[in-house]
Short mmCIF file of C-alpha atoms in Angstrom, two decimals:
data_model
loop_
_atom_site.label_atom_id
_atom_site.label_comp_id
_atom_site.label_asym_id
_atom_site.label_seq_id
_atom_site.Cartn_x
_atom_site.Cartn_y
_atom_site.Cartn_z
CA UNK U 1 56.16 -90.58 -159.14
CA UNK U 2 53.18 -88.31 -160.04
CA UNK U 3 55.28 -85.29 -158.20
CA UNK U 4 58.25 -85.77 -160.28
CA UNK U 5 56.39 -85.89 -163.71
CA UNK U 6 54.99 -82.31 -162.90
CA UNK U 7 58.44 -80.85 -162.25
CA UNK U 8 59.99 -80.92 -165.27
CA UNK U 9 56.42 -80.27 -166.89
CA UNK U 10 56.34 -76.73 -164.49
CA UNK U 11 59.46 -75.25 -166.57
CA UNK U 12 58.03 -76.22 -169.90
CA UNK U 13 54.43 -74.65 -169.47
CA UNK U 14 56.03 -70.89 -170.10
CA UNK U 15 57.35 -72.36 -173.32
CA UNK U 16 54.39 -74.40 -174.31
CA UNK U 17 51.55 -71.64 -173.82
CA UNK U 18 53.31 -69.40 -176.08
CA UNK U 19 54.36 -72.06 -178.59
CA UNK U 20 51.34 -72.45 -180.62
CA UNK U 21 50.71 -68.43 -181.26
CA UNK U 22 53.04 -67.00 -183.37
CA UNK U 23 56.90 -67.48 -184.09
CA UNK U 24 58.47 -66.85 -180.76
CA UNK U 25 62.19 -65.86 -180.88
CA UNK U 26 64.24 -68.85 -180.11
CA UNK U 27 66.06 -69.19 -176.31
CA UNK U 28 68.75 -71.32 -176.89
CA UNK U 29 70.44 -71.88 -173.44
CA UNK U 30 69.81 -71.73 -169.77
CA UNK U 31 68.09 -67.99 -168.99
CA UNK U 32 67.81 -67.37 -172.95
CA UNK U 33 70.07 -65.75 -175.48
CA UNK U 34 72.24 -63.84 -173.83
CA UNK U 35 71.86 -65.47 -170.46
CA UNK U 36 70.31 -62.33 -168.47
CA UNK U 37 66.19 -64.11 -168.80
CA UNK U 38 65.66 -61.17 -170.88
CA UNK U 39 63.36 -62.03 -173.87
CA UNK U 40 63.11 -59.45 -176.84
CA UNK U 41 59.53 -60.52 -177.39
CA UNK U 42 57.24 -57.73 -178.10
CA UNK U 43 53.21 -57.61 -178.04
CA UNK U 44 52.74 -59.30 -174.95
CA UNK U 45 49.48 -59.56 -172.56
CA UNK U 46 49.61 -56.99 -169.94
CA UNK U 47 47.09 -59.25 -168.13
CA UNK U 48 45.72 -63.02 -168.23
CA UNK U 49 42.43 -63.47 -169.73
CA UNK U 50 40.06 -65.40 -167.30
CA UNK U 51 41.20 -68.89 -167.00
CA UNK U 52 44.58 -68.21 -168.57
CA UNK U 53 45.56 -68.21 -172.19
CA UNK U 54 44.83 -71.21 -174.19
CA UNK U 55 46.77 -73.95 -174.36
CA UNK U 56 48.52 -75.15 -176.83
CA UNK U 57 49.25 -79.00 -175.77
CA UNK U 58 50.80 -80.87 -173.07
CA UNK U 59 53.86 -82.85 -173.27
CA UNK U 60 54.26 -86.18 -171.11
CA UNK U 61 56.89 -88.64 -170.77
CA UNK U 62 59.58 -86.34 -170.12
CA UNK U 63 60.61 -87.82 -166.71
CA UNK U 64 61.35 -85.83 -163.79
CA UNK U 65 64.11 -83.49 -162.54
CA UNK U 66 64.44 -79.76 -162.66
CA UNK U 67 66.01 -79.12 -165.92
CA UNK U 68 64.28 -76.18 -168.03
CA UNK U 69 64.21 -76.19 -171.64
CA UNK U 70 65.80 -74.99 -174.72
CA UNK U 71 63.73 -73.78 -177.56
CA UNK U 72 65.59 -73.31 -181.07
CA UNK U 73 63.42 -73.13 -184.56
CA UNK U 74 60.60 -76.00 -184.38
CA UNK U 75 62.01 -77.66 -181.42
CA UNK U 76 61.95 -77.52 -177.47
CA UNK U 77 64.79 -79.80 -175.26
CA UNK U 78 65.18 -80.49 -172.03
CA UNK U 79 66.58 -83.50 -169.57
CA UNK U 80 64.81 -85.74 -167.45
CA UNK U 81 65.35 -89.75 -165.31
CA UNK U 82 63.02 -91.72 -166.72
CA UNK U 83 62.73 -95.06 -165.24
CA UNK U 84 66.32 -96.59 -166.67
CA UNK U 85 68.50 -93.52 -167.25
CA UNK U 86 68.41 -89.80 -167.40
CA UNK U 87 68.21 -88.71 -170.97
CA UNK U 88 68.12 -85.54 -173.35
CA UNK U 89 64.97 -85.17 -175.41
CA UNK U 90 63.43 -83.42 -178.18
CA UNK U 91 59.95 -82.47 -178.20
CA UNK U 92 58.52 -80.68 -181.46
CA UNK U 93 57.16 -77.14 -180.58
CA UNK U 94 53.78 -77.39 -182.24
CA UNK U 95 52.74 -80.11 -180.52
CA UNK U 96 55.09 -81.36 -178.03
CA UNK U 97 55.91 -84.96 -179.85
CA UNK U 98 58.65 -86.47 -178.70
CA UNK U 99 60.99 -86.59 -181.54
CA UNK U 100 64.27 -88.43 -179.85
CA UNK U 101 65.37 -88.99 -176.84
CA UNK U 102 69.45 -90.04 -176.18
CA UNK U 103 70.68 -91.58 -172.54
CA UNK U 104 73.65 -89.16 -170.89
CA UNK U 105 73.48 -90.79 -167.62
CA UNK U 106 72.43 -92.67 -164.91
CA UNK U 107 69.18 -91.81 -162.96
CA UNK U 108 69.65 -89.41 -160.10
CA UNK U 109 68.95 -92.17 -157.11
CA UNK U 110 68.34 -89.50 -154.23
CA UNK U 111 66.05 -87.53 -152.47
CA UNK U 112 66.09 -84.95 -154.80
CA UNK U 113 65.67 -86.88 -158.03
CA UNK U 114 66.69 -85.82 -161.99
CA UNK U 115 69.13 -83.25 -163.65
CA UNK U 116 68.99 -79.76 -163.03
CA UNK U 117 71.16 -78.53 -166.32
CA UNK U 118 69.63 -76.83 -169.24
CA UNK U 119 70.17 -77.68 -172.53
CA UNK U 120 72.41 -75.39 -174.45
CA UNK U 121 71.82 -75.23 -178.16
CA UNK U 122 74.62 -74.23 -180.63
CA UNK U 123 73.95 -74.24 -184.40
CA UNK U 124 73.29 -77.88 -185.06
CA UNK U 125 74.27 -79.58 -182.02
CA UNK U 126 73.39 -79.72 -178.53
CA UNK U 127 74.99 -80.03 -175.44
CA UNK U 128 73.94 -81.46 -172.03
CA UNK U 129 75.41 -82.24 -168.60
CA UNK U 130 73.89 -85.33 -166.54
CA UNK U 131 74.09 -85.18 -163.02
CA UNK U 132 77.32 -87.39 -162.72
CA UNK U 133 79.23 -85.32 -164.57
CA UNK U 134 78.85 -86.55 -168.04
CA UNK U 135 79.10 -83.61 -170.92
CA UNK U 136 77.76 -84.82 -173.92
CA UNK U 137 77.51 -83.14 -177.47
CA UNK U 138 74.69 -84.48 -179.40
CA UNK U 139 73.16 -83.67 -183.28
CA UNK U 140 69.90 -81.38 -182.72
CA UNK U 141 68.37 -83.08 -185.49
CA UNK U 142 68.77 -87.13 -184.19
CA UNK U 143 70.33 -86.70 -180.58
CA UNK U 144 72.66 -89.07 -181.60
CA UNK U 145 76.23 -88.88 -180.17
CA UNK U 146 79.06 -86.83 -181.50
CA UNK U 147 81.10 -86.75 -178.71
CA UNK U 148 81.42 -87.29 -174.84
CA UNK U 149 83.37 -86.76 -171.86
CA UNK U 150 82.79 -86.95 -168.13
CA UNK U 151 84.36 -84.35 -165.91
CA UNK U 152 85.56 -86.57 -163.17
CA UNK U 153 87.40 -89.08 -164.96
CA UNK U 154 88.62 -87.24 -168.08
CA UNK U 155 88.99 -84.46 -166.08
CA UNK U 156 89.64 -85.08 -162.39
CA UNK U 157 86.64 -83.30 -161.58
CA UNK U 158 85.28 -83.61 -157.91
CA UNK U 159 81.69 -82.59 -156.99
CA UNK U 160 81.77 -80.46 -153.36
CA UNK U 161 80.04 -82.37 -150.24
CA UNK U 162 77.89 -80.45 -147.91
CA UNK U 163 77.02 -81.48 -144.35
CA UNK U 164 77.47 -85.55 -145.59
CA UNK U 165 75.21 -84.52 -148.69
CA UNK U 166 76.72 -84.52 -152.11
CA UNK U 167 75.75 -82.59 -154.44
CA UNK U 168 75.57 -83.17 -158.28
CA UNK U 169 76.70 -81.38 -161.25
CA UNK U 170 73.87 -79.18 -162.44
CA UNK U 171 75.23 -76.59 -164.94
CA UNK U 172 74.47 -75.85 -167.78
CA UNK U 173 77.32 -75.23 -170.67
CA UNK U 174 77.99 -72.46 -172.24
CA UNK U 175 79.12 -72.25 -175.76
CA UNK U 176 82.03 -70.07 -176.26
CA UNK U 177 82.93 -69.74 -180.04
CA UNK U 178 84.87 -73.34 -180.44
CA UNK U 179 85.00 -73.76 -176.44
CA UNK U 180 82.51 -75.97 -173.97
CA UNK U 181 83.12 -74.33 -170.75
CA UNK U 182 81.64 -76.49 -167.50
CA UNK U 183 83.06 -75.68 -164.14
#
């Protein structure tokens, strides 16, 4: 269990080392802005101090998976299985509170354990895809619901099978103007 706390935590220490010194320009889906893992930030070490840079906090209770995070204004989100469900969360940035957290799923119950989909951030909502296929739109502010559907049954969606394995979904949307697009 101690393994799959660190793995979401792994993604989030980027975020969280640079959180605390100065506004950072917001990433708001899965490889930042414009999707390339460019960032536009400027002013940046050319080399680690001994011992690293300071950190700013730690964030725990996040559950495991692979899911990175989402960073827009004063908050960070991400996806992890805790114990009952997988669920979106909220953390603030300056200190890594949880603010909400809102169920989208089942828990992953393999070998390779929690979602792998970013968080994609549009304006004031949010929008997350669990592992069995379930796309849910949710208010940044409160995580509560505004809409859902799941890709196999509203859809007819199938998830591909490799060598008796199968896989999960593990996207993450992209916002398109007034469109949701998951493959």
């Amino acid at each position: 269990m101690r393994g799959r706390r660190l793995l979401l935590l792994a993604p989030c220490s980027a975020v969280l080392l640079l959180s605390g010194h100065g506004a950072a320009a917001d990433w708001p889906q899965w490889r930042g802005v414009n999707r390339d893992a460019r960032s536009a930030e400027a002013g940046l070490l050319q080399s680690w101090p001994a011992g690293g840079p300071p950190l700013s906090f730690k964030a725990s209770g996040l559950g495991g998976g692979f899911s990175s995070v989402a960073v827009v204004g004063e908050r960070i989100y991400t996806l992890g299985d805790l114990s009952d469900a997988q669920y979106a969360l909220a953390l603030a940035r300056k200190d890594g509170a949880i603010l909400w957290k809102s169920k989208v799923g089942p828990t992953w119950k393999d070998e390779y354990l929690g979602p792998r989909s970013t968080p994609t951030v549009d304006g004031d909502r949010v929008y997350v895809l669990g592992t069995e296929g379930d796309l849910y739109c949710l208010e940044a502010a409160t995580g509560k619901t505004v809409w859902t559907k799941n890709l196999v049954q509203d859809f007819g969606g199938q998830m591909m099978k490799v060598e008796g394995s199968e896989w999960k979904f593990s996207e993450s949307p992209l916002v398109d103007g007034d469109r949701v697009i998951v493959t």
